[in-house]
PDB file of C-alpha atoms and ligand atoms in Angstrom:
ATOM      1  CA  MET A   1     -12.055 -29.451  -8.822  1.00  0.00           C
ATOM      2  CA  TYR A   2      -8.977 -27.745  -7.533  1.00  0.00           C
ATOM      3  CA  PHE A   3      -5.672 -26.759  -9.051  1.00  0.00           C
ATOM      4  CA  GLU A   4      -2.830 -27.772  -6.759  1.00  0.00           C
ATOM      5  CA  TYR A   5       0.674 -26.172  -6.851  1.00  0.00           C
ATOM      6  CA  ASN A   6       3.958 -26.617  -5.014  1.00  0.00           C
ATOM      7  CA  GLU A   7       6.874 -24.229  -5.121  1.00  0.00           C
ATOM      8  CA  LYS A   8       7.635 -24.758  -8.821  1.00  0.00           C
ATOM      9  CA  LYS A   9       6.277 -22.150 -11.103  1.00  0.00           C
ATOM     10  CA  PRO A  10       4.027 -23.685 -13.833  1.00  0.00           C
ATOM     11  CA  ASP A  11       5.673 -23.538 -17.221  1.00  0.00           C
ATOM     12  CA  ASN A  12       2.837 -21.553 -18.782  1.00  0.00           C
ATOM     13  CA  PHE A  13       3.217 -18.741 -16.223  1.00  0.00           C
ATOM     14  CA  THR A  14       5.375 -16.611 -18.413  1.00  0.00           C
ATOM     15  CA  GLU A  15       6.036 -12.980 -17.377  1.00  0.00           C
ATOM     16  CA  ASP A  16       3.593 -10.302 -18.535  1.00  0.00           C
ATOM     17  CA  TRP A  17       6.328  -7.720 -18.150  1.00  0.00           C
ATOM     18  CA  ASP A  18      10.139  -7.922 -17.759  1.00  0.00           C
ATOM     19  CA  GLY A  19      11.174  -8.839 -14.193  1.00  0.00           C
ATOM     20  CA  GLN A  20       7.617  -9.388 -13.005  1.00  0.00           C
ATOM     21  CA  TYR A  21       8.423 -12.391 -10.782  1.00  0.00           C
ATOM     22  CA  GLN A  22      11.529 -10.677  -9.480  1.00  0.00           C
ATOM     23  CA  ILE A  23       9.088  -8.199  -7.789  1.00  0.00           C
ATOM     24  CA  ILE A  24       5.854 -10.175  -7.286  1.00  0.00           C
ATOM     25  CA  PRO A  25       5.704 -13.903  -6.463  1.00  0.00           C
ATOM     26  CA  TRP A  26       3.876 -15.979  -9.094  1.00  0.00           C
ATOM     27  CA  MET A  27       1.714 -17.599  -6.386  1.00  0.00           C
ATOM     28  CA  ALA A  28       0.183 -14.129  -5.728  1.00  0.00           C
ATOM     29  CA  TYR A  29      -1.364 -14.349  -9.184  1.00  0.00           C
ATOM     30  CA  ILE A  30      -3.142 -17.509  -8.139  1.00  0.00           C
ATOM     31  CA  ALA A  31      -4.035 -16.588  -4.591  1.00  0.00           C
ATOM     32  CA  SER A  32      -5.375 -13.118  -5.625  1.00  0.00           C
ATOM     33  CA  ILE A  33      -5.585 -12.000  -2.013  1.00  0.00           C
ATOM     34  CA  PRO A  34      -6.845  -8.428  -1.853  1.00  0.00           C
ATOM     35  CA  HIS A  35      -4.926  -5.788   0.049  1.00  0.00           C
ATOM     36  CA  VAL A  36      -5.989  -2.402   1.330  1.00  0.00           C
ATOM     37  CA  ILE A  37      -4.135   0.359  -0.529  1.00  0.00           C
ATOM     38  CA  TYR A  38      -2.913   3.662   0.619  1.00  0.00           C
ATOM     39  CA  LEU A  39      -0.375   6.386  -0.118  1.00  0.00           C
ATOM     40  CA  VAL A  40       2.838   6.573   1.918  1.00  0.00           C
ATOM     41  CA  THR A  41       4.137  10.062   2.168  1.00  0.00           C
ATOM     42  CA  THR A  42       7.722  10.964   2.907  1.00  0.00           C
ATOM     43  CA  PHE A  43      10.240  13.687   2.106  1.00  0.00           C
ATOM     44  CA  LYS A  44      12.923  13.167  -0.515  1.00  0.00           C
ATOM     45  CA  GLU A  45      16.492  14.094   0.432  1.00  0.00           C
ATOM     46  CA  ASP A  46      16.118  17.720  -0.694  1.00  0.00           C
ATOM     47  CA  GLY A  47      12.751  18.176   1.137  1.00  0.00           C
ATOM     48  CA  THR A  48      10.507  17.624  -1.856  1.00  0.00           C
ATOM     49  CA  PRO A  49       7.342  15.653  -0.819  1.00  0.00           C
ATOM     50  CA  ASN A  50       7.018  12.087  -2.081  1.00  0.00           C
ATOM     51  CA  ALA A  51       3.825   9.953  -2.299  1.00  0.00           C
ATOM     52  CA  ALA A  52       3.691   6.293  -3.284  1.00  0.00           C
ATOM     53  CA  LEU A  53       0.834   3.812  -3.668  1.00  0.00           C
ATOM     54  CA  GLU A  54       1.367   0.728  -1.537  1.00  0.00           C
ATOM     55  CA  GLY A  55      -0.636  -2.425  -0.644  1.00  0.00           C
ATOM     56  CA  TRP A  56       0.778  -5.737   0.668  1.00  0.00           C
ATOM     57  CA  SER A  57       0.481  -4.569   4.338  1.00  0.00           C
ATOM     58  CA  SER A  58      -0.939  -5.519   7.588  1.00  0.00           C
ATOM     59  CA  PHE A  59      -1.813  -3.521  10.756  1.00  0.00           C
ATOM     60  CA  THR A  60      -1.213  -5.127  14.078  1.00  0.00           C
ATOM     61  CA  GLY A  61      -0.054  -4.768  17.688  1.00  0.00           C
ATOM     62  CA  GLU A  62      -1.475  -4.796  21.231  1.00  0.00           C
ATOM     63  CA  GLY A  63      -2.277  -2.331  23.989  1.00  0.00           C
ATOM     64  CA  ASP A  64      -0.669   0.986  23.310  1.00  0.00           C
ATOM     65  CA  ASN A  65       1.396  -0.472  20.468  1.00  0.00           C
ATOM     66  CA  TYR A  66       0.066  -0.288  16.975  1.00  0.00           C
ATOM     67  CA  PHE A  67       2.190  -1.107  13.927  1.00  0.00           C
ATOM     68  CA  VAL A  68       2.055  -1.082  10.220  1.00  0.00           C
ATOM     69  CA  ILE A  69       3.984  -3.917   8.491  1.00  0.00           C
ATOM     70  CA  ILE A  70       4.575  -3.112   4.889  1.00  0.00           C
ATOM     71  CA  SER A  71       5.300  -6.636   3.791  1.00  0.00           C
ATOM     72  CA  GLY A  72       6.811  -5.819   0.430  1.00  0.00           C
ATOM     73  CA  LEU A  73       8.470  -2.524  -0.288  1.00  0.00           C
ATOM     74  CA  LEU A  74      10.645  -2.123  -3.366  1.00  0.00           C
ATOM     75  CA  LYS A  75      14.120  -1.409  -2.164  1.00  0.00           C
ATOM     76  CA  SER A  76      14.661   0.732  -5.361  1.00  0.00           C
ATOM     77  CA  SER A  77      11.659   3.029  -4.503  1.00  0.00           C
ATOM     78  CA  HIS A  78      12.068   6.622  -3.351  1.00  0.00           C
ATOM     79  CA  THR A  79       9.805   5.643  -0.427  1.00  0.00           C
ATOM     80  CA  TYR A  80      12.197   3.088   0.918  1.00  0.00           C
ATOM     81  CA  GLN A  81      15.193   5.330   0.491  1.00  0.00           C
ATOM     82  CA  ASN A  82      13.349   8.086   2.250  1.00  0.00           C
ATOM     83  CA  ILE A  83      12.203   5.929   5.147  1.00  0.00           C
ATOM     84  CA  LYS A  84      15.761   4.501   5.535  1.00  0.00           C
ATOM     85  CA  ARG A  85      17.231   7.968   5.780  1.00  0.00           C
ATOM     86  CA  ASP A  86      14.596   9.822   7.839  1.00  0.00           C
ATOM     87  CA  ARG A  87      13.085   6.766   9.780  1.00  0.00           C
ATOM     88  CA  ILE A  88       9.574   8.337   9.541  1.00  0.00           C
ATOM     89  CA  PHE A  89       6.605   8.089   7.234  1.00  0.00           C
ATOM     90  CA  CYS A  90       2.866   8.690   6.975  1.00  0.00           C
ATOM     91  CA  VAL A  91       0.278   6.197   5.782  1.00  0.00           C
ATOM     92  CA  ASN A  92      -2.672   7.986   4.130  1.00  0.00           C
ATOM     93  CA  PHE A  93      -5.919   6.182   3.254  1.00  0.00           C
ATOM     94  CA  LEU A  94      -7.908   7.747   0.416  1.00  0.00           C
ATOM     95  CA  SER A  95     -11.365   7.072  -0.953  1.00  0.00           C
ATOM     96  CA  SER A  96     -12.176   6.049  -4.517  1.00  0.00           C
ATOM     97  CA  LYS A  97     -12.936   9.562  -5.699  1.00  0.00           C
ATOM     98  CA  TYR A  98      -9.131  10.100  -5.704  1.00  0.00           C
ATOM     99  CA  ILE A  99      -8.246   7.200  -7.987  1.00  0.00           C
ATOM    100  CA  ASP A 100      -7.083   9.379 -10.878  1.00  0.00           C
ATOM    101  CA  GLN A 101      -4.922  11.519  -8.532  1.00  0.00           C
ATOM    102  CA  ILE A 102      -3.484   8.367  -6.958  1.00  0.00           C
ATOM    103  CA  LYS A 103      -2.511   7.033 -10.328  1.00  0.00           C
ATOM    104  CA  LYS A 104      -0.576  10.197 -10.992  1.00  0.00           C
ATOM    105  CA  THR A 105       1.774   9.521  -8.151  1.00  0.00           C
ATOM    106  CA  ILE A 106       2.929   6.438 -10.104  1.00  0.00           C
ATOM    107  CA  SER A 107       3.023   7.902 -13.630  1.00  0.00           C
ATOM    108  CA  GLU A 108       4.704  11.102 -12.523  1.00  0.00           C
ATOM    109  CA  ASN A 109       7.265   9.806 -10.100  1.00  0.00           C
ATOM    110  CA  GLU A 110      10.392  11.819 -10.959  1.00  0.00           C
ATOM    111  CA  ILE A 111      12.852  12.628  -8.177  1.00  0.00           C
ATOM    112  CA  GLU A 112      12.290  16.396  -8.525  1.00  0.00           C
ATOM    113  CA  THR A 113       8.427  16.108  -8.477  1.00  0.00           C
ATOM    114  CA  ASP A 114       6.375  17.167  -5.512  1.00  0.00           C
ATOM    115  CA  GLU A 115       4.126  14.163  -5.860  1.00  0.00           C
ATOM    116  CA  ILE A 116       1.535  15.415  -3.427  1.00  0.00           C
ATOM    117  CA  ARG A 117       0.851  18.768  -5.073  1.00  0.00           C
ATOM    118  CA  ASN A 118       1.481  17.439  -8.588  1.00  0.00           C
ATOM    119  CA  SER A 119      -1.197  14.879  -8.076  1.00  0.00           C
ATOM    120  CA  GLY A 120      -3.707  17.539  -7.034  1.00  0.00           C
ATOM    121  CA  PHE A 121      -3.574  16.761  -3.270  1.00  0.00           C
ATOM    122  CA  THR A 122      -3.156  19.280  -0.483  1.00  0.00           C
ATOM    123  CA  LEU A 123       0.018  18.885   1.655  1.00  0.00           C
ATOM    124  CA  GLU A 124      -0.485  19.379   5.353  1.00  0.00           C
ATOM    125  CA  LYS A 125       1.993  19.146   8.237  1.00  0.00           C
ATOM    126  CA  ALA A 126       1.925  16.133  10.422  1.00  0.00           C
ATOM    127  CA  GLU A 127       1.175  16.492  14.183  1.00  0.00           C
ATOM    128  CA  THR A 128       4.060  14.683  15.680  1.00  0.00           C
ATOM    129  CA  MET A 129       6.904  14.494  13.120  1.00  0.00           C
ATOM    130  CA  MET A 130       8.477  16.352  10.189  1.00  0.00           C
ATOM    131  CA  ILE A 131       6.570  14.414   7.517  1.00  0.00           C
ATOM    132  CA  PRO A 132       4.115  15.486   4.830  1.00  0.00           C
ATOM    133  CA  ARG A 133       0.455  14.329   5.162  1.00  0.00           C
ATOM    134  CA  ILE A 134      -2.321  14.359   2.571  1.00  0.00           C
ATOM    135  CA  LYS A 135      -5.227  16.588   3.717  1.00  0.00           C
ATOM    136  CA  GLU A 136      -7.780  14.723   1.684  1.00  0.00           C
ATOM    137  CA  SER A 137      -7.061  11.382   3.407  1.00  0.00           C
ATOM    138  CA  PHE A 138      -9.775  10.199   5.844  1.00  0.00           C
ATOM    139  CA  LEU A 139      -7.278   8.291   7.986  1.00  0.00           C
ATOM    140  CA  LYS A 140      -3.574   9.084   8.511  1.00  0.00           C
ATOM    141  CA  LEU A 141      -1.071   7.075  10.512  1.00  0.00           C
ATOM    142  CA  GLU A 142       2.165   8.930  11.417  1.00  0.00           C
ATOM    143  CA  CYS A 143       4.836   6.204  11.716  1.00  0.00           C
ATOM    144  CA  GLN A 144       8.324   5.808  13.090  1.00  0.00           C
ATOM    145  CA  PHE A 145      10.540   3.123  11.484  1.00  0.00           C
ATOM    146  CA  GLU A 146      11.044   0.155  13.850  1.00  0.00           C
ATOM    147  CA  TRP A 147      12.736  -2.577  11.869  1.00  0.00           C
ATOM    148  CA  GLU A 148      13.196  -4.047   8.427  1.00  0.00           C
ATOM    149  CA  LYS A 149      13.695  -7.636   7.225  1.00  0.00           C
ATOM    150  CA  GLU A 150      14.691  -9.282   3.966  1.00  0.00           C
ATOM    151  CA  LEU A 151      12.351 -12.301   3.621  1.00  0.00           C
ATOM    152  CA  ILE A 152      14.846 -13.711   1.154  1.00  0.00           C
ATOM    153  CA  PRO A 153      18.549 -12.754   1.426  1.00  0.00           C
ATOM    154  CA  GLY A 154      19.353 -10.149  -1.225  1.00  0.00           C
ATOM    155  CA  SER A 155      15.654  -9.707  -2.186  1.00  0.00           C
ATOM    156  CA  THR A 156      14.248  -6.940  -4.468  1.00  0.00           C
ATOM    157  CA  ASN A 157      11.621  -6.107  -1.814  1.00  0.00           C
ATOM    158  CA  ILE A 158      11.955  -5.631   1.908  1.00  0.00           C
ATOM    159  CA  THR A 159       9.535  -5.899   4.846  1.00  0.00           C
ATOM    160  CA  VAL A 160       9.371  -2.673   6.884  1.00  0.00           C
ATOM    161  CA  CYS A 161       7.654  -2.237  10.234  1.00  0.00           C
ATOM    162  CA  GLY A 162       6.588   1.184  11.491  1.00  0.00           C
ATOM    163  CA  ARG A 163       5.258   2.093  14.883  1.00  0.00           C
ATOM    164  CA  VAL A 164       2.134   4.285  14.716  1.00  0.00           C
ATOM    165  CA  ILE A 165       2.862   7.439  16.832  1.00  0.00           C
ATOM    166  CA  HIS A 166      -0.227   9.360  15.930  1.00  0.00           C
ATOM    167  CA  ILE A 167      -3.576   8.732  14.228  1.00  0.00           C
ATOM    168  CA  SER A 168      -5.620  11.449  12.521  1.00  0.00           C
ATOM    169  CA  VAL A 169      -9.113  10.299  11.542  1.00  0.00           C
ATOM    170  CA  GLU A 170     -11.928  12.269   9.816  1.00  0.00           C
ATOM    171  CA  LYS A 171     -14.759  12.816  12.261  1.00  0.00           C
ATOM    172  CA  GLU A 172     -17.478  11.514   9.856  1.00  0.00           C
ATOM    173  CA  PHE A 173     -15.507   8.329   9.261  1.00  0.00           C
ATOM    174  CA  ALA A 174     -14.786   7.793  12.940  1.00  0.00           C
ATOM    175  CA  ARG A 175     -18.524   8.108  13.938  1.00  0.00           C
ATOM    176  CA  SER A 176     -20.188   6.288  11.082  1.00  0.00           C
ATOM    177  CA  ASN A 177     -21.802   2.879  11.542  1.00  0.00           C
ATOM    178  CA  VAL A 178     -20.579  -0.157   9.731  1.00  0.00           C
ATOM    179  CA  SER A 179     -23.270   0.030   7.013  1.00  0.00           C
ATOM    180  CA  THR A 180     -22.102   3.438   5.778  1.00  0.00           C
ATOM    181  CA  ARG A 181     -18.406   3.483   6.897  1.00  0.00           C
ATOM    182  CA  PHE A 182     -17.114   1.592   3.988  1.00  0.00           C
ATOM    183  CA  ASN A 183     -19.332   3.147   1.224  1.00  0.00           C
ATOM    184  CA  ASP A 184     -16.651   5.532   0.313  1.00  0.00           C
ATOM    185  CA  SER A 185     -13.492   4.785   2.330  1.00  0.00           C
ATOM    186  CA  PHE A 186     -10.992   1.984   1.945  1.00  0.00           C
ATOM    187  CA  MET A 187      -9.944   0.774  -1.505  1.00  0.00           C
ATOM    188  CA  PHE A 188      -8.477  -2.649  -2.198  1.00  0.00           C
ATOM    189  CA  HIS A 189      -5.966  -3.856  -4.734  1.00  0.00           C
ATOM    190  CA  LEU A 190      -7.590  -6.761  -6.549  1.00  0.00           C
ATOM    191  CA  MET A 191      -4.647  -8.568  -8.009  1.00  0.00           C
ATOM    192  CA  ALA A 192      -4.514  -9.625 -11.606  1.00  0.00           C
ATOM    193  CA  MET A 193      -4.524 -13.411 -11.983  1.00  0.00           C
ATOM    194  CA  LYS A 194      -3.142 -16.064 -14.260  1.00  0.00           C
ATOM    195  CA  ASP A 195      -5.442 -18.518 -15.901  1.00  0.00           C
ATOM    196  CA  PRO A 196      -4.127 -21.883 -14.587  1.00  0.00           C
ATOM    197  CA  ILE A 197      -4.894 -23.638 -17.904  1.00  0.00           C
ATOM    198  CA  THR A 198      -3.875 -21.108 -20.521  1.00  0.00           C
ATOM    199  CA  GLY A 199      -1.361 -19.058 -18.383  1.00  0.00           C
ATOM    200  CA  LYS A 200      -3.035 -15.935 -19.781  1.00  0.00           C
ATOM    201  CA  ARG A 201      -3.312 -12.835 -17.588  1.00  0.00           C
ATOM    202  CA  ILE A 202      -6.760 -12.102 -16.116  1.00  0.00           C
ATOM    203  CA  ARG A 203      -6.954  -8.371 -15.349  1.00  0.00           C
ATOM    204  CA  GLY A 204      -7.262  -7.179 -11.794  1.00  0.00           C
ATOM    205  CA  GLY A 205      -8.631  -3.897 -10.516  1.00  0.00           C
ATOM    206  CA  ILE A 206      -9.486  -1.736  -7.539  1.00  0.00           C
ATOM    207  CA  GLY A 207     -12.437  -2.602  -5.323  1.00  0.00           C
ATOM    208  CA  LYS A 208     -14.196  -1.661  -2.125  1.00  0.00           C
ATOM    209  CA  ILE A 209     -16.104  -3.419   0.730  1.00  0.00           C
ATOM    210  CA  ASP A 210     -19.625  -4.770   0.465  1.00  0.00           C
ATOM    211  CA  LEU A 211     -21.237  -5.336   3.883  1.00  0.00           C
ATOM    212  CA  ILE A 212     -22.804  -8.765   4.363  1.00  0.00           C
ATOM    213  CA  GLU A 213     -24.170  -8.487   7.897  1.00  0.00           C
ATOM    214  CA  GLU A 214     -23.891  -6.316  11.025  1.00  0.00           C
ATOM    215  CA  MET A 215     -22.442  -8.290  13.942  1.00  0.00           C
ATOM    216  CA  ASP A 216     -21.011  -7.730  17.436  1.00  0.00           C
ATOM    217  CA  LEU A 217     -17.348  -8.519  16.663  1.00  0.00           C
TER     218      LEU A 217
HETATM  219  C1  FMN B   1      -2.259  -1.283  -6.786  1.00  0.00           C
HETATM  220  C2  FMN B   1      -0.795  -1.036  -6.560  1.00  0.00           C
HETATM  221  C3  FMN B   1      -0.146  -1.490  -5.388  1.00  0.00           C
HETATM  222  C4  FMN B   1       1.145  -1.329  -5.160  1.00  0.00           C
HETATM  223  N1  FMN B   1       1.742  -1.857  -4.014  1.00  0.00           N
HETATM  224  C5  FMN B   1       3.052  -1.683  -3.775  1.00  0.00           C
HETATM  225  C6  FMN B   1       3.617  -2.251  -2.603  1.00  0.00           C
HETATM  226  O1  FMN B   1       2.970  -2.795  -1.790  1.00  0.00           O
HETATM  227  N2  FMN B   1       5.023  -2.049  -2.440  1.00  0.00           N
HETATM  228  C7  FMN B   1       5.751  -1.385  -3.379  1.00  0.00           C
HETATM  229  O2  FMN B   1       6.986  -1.326  -3.192  1.00  0.00           O
HETATM  230  N3  FMN B   1       5.231  -0.873  -4.504  1.00  0.00           N
HETATM  231  C8  FMN B   1       3.854  -0.988  -4.741  1.00  0.00           C
HETATM  232  N4  FMN B   1       3.314  -0.469  -5.843  1.00  0.00           N
HETATM  233  C9  FMN B   1       4.230   0.205  -6.868  1.00  0.00           C
HETATM  234  C10 FMN B   1       4.533   1.646  -6.374  1.00  0.00           C
HETATM  235  O3  FMN B   1       3.333   2.368  -6.191  1.00  0.00           O
HETATM  236  C11 FMN B   1       5.414   2.364  -7.436  1.00  0.00           C
HETATM  237  O4  FMN B   1       6.587   1.629  -7.561  1.00  0.00           O
HETATM  238  C12 FMN B   1       5.684   3.853  -6.999  1.00  0.00           C
HETATM  239  O5  FMN B   1       6.001   4.491  -8.145  1.00  0.00           O
HETATM  240  C13 FMN B   1       6.864   3.912  -6.042  1.00  0.00           C
HETATM  241  O6  FMN B   1       7.053   5.348  -5.823  1.00  0.00           O
HETATM  242  P1  FMN B   1       8.290   5.920  -5.101  1.00  0.00           P
HETATM  243  O7  FMN B   1       9.521   5.638  -5.946  1.00  0.00           O
HETATM  244  O8  FMN B   1       7.995   7.391  -5.062  1.00  0.00           O
HETATM  245  O9  FMN B   1       8.420   5.307  -3.763  1.00  0.00           O
HETATM  246  C14 FMN B   1       2.017  -0.644  -6.093  1.00  0.00           C
HETATM  247  C15 FMN B   1       1.346  -0.159  -7.290  1.00  0.00           C
HETATM  248  C16 FMN B   1       0.067  -0.378  -7.486  1.00  0.00           C
HETATM  249  C17 FMN B   1      -0.605   0.156  -8.761  1.00  0.00           C
END
């Protein structure tokens, strides 16, 4: 048995919090597609470091060209304002042992807060641009803003593409085989869901990869 939906939101899909569907499409609560999560680091206007948890992204390109496409970035976020102004940002992947520190970047998000040090991370200088990086991250992508696009005119979120100018990768991660590489590296946002019959929220969470089989891919 399948549940089938078109573009009309089911009546029992009421908002769990004000403005929920202004920010996140209701279909995402049915699809429950996991996204890798990471911290984007930027500088605020006065030079204070900013860190924000993001997901909803893909990483693509060809040849010497590698891009991050942040598919949904809140226009109201400090991160978007910083990227718009400075046109640079860093993508920092962190392992699950930093979950509590990551959560602090959301709960303590004031404009005057140095969100890297305040969350217990170590700030380090980037290699190729004036951008803060997180030392504890096992994989860092220094990015230059390429373009942005509103998927819906006047939308709350915006899609931002950054060109990766420099990669910094922890030696152990870079040399580990597939069976150990993901034991303690990438984390995924496992979306909350909506029960199609009751419309009740089913909690989501944070997850990681479970290897099924080694293959030559
Ligand atoms: C699991 C998770 C994933 C998130 N993904 C995104 C995202 O993809 N885009 C976004 O704009 N906000 C996302 N957020 C919300 C931001 O982390 C949050 O708004 C943050 O405080 C913005 O910080 P800033 O104002 O310093 O940029 C996510 C939050 C969580 C908990």
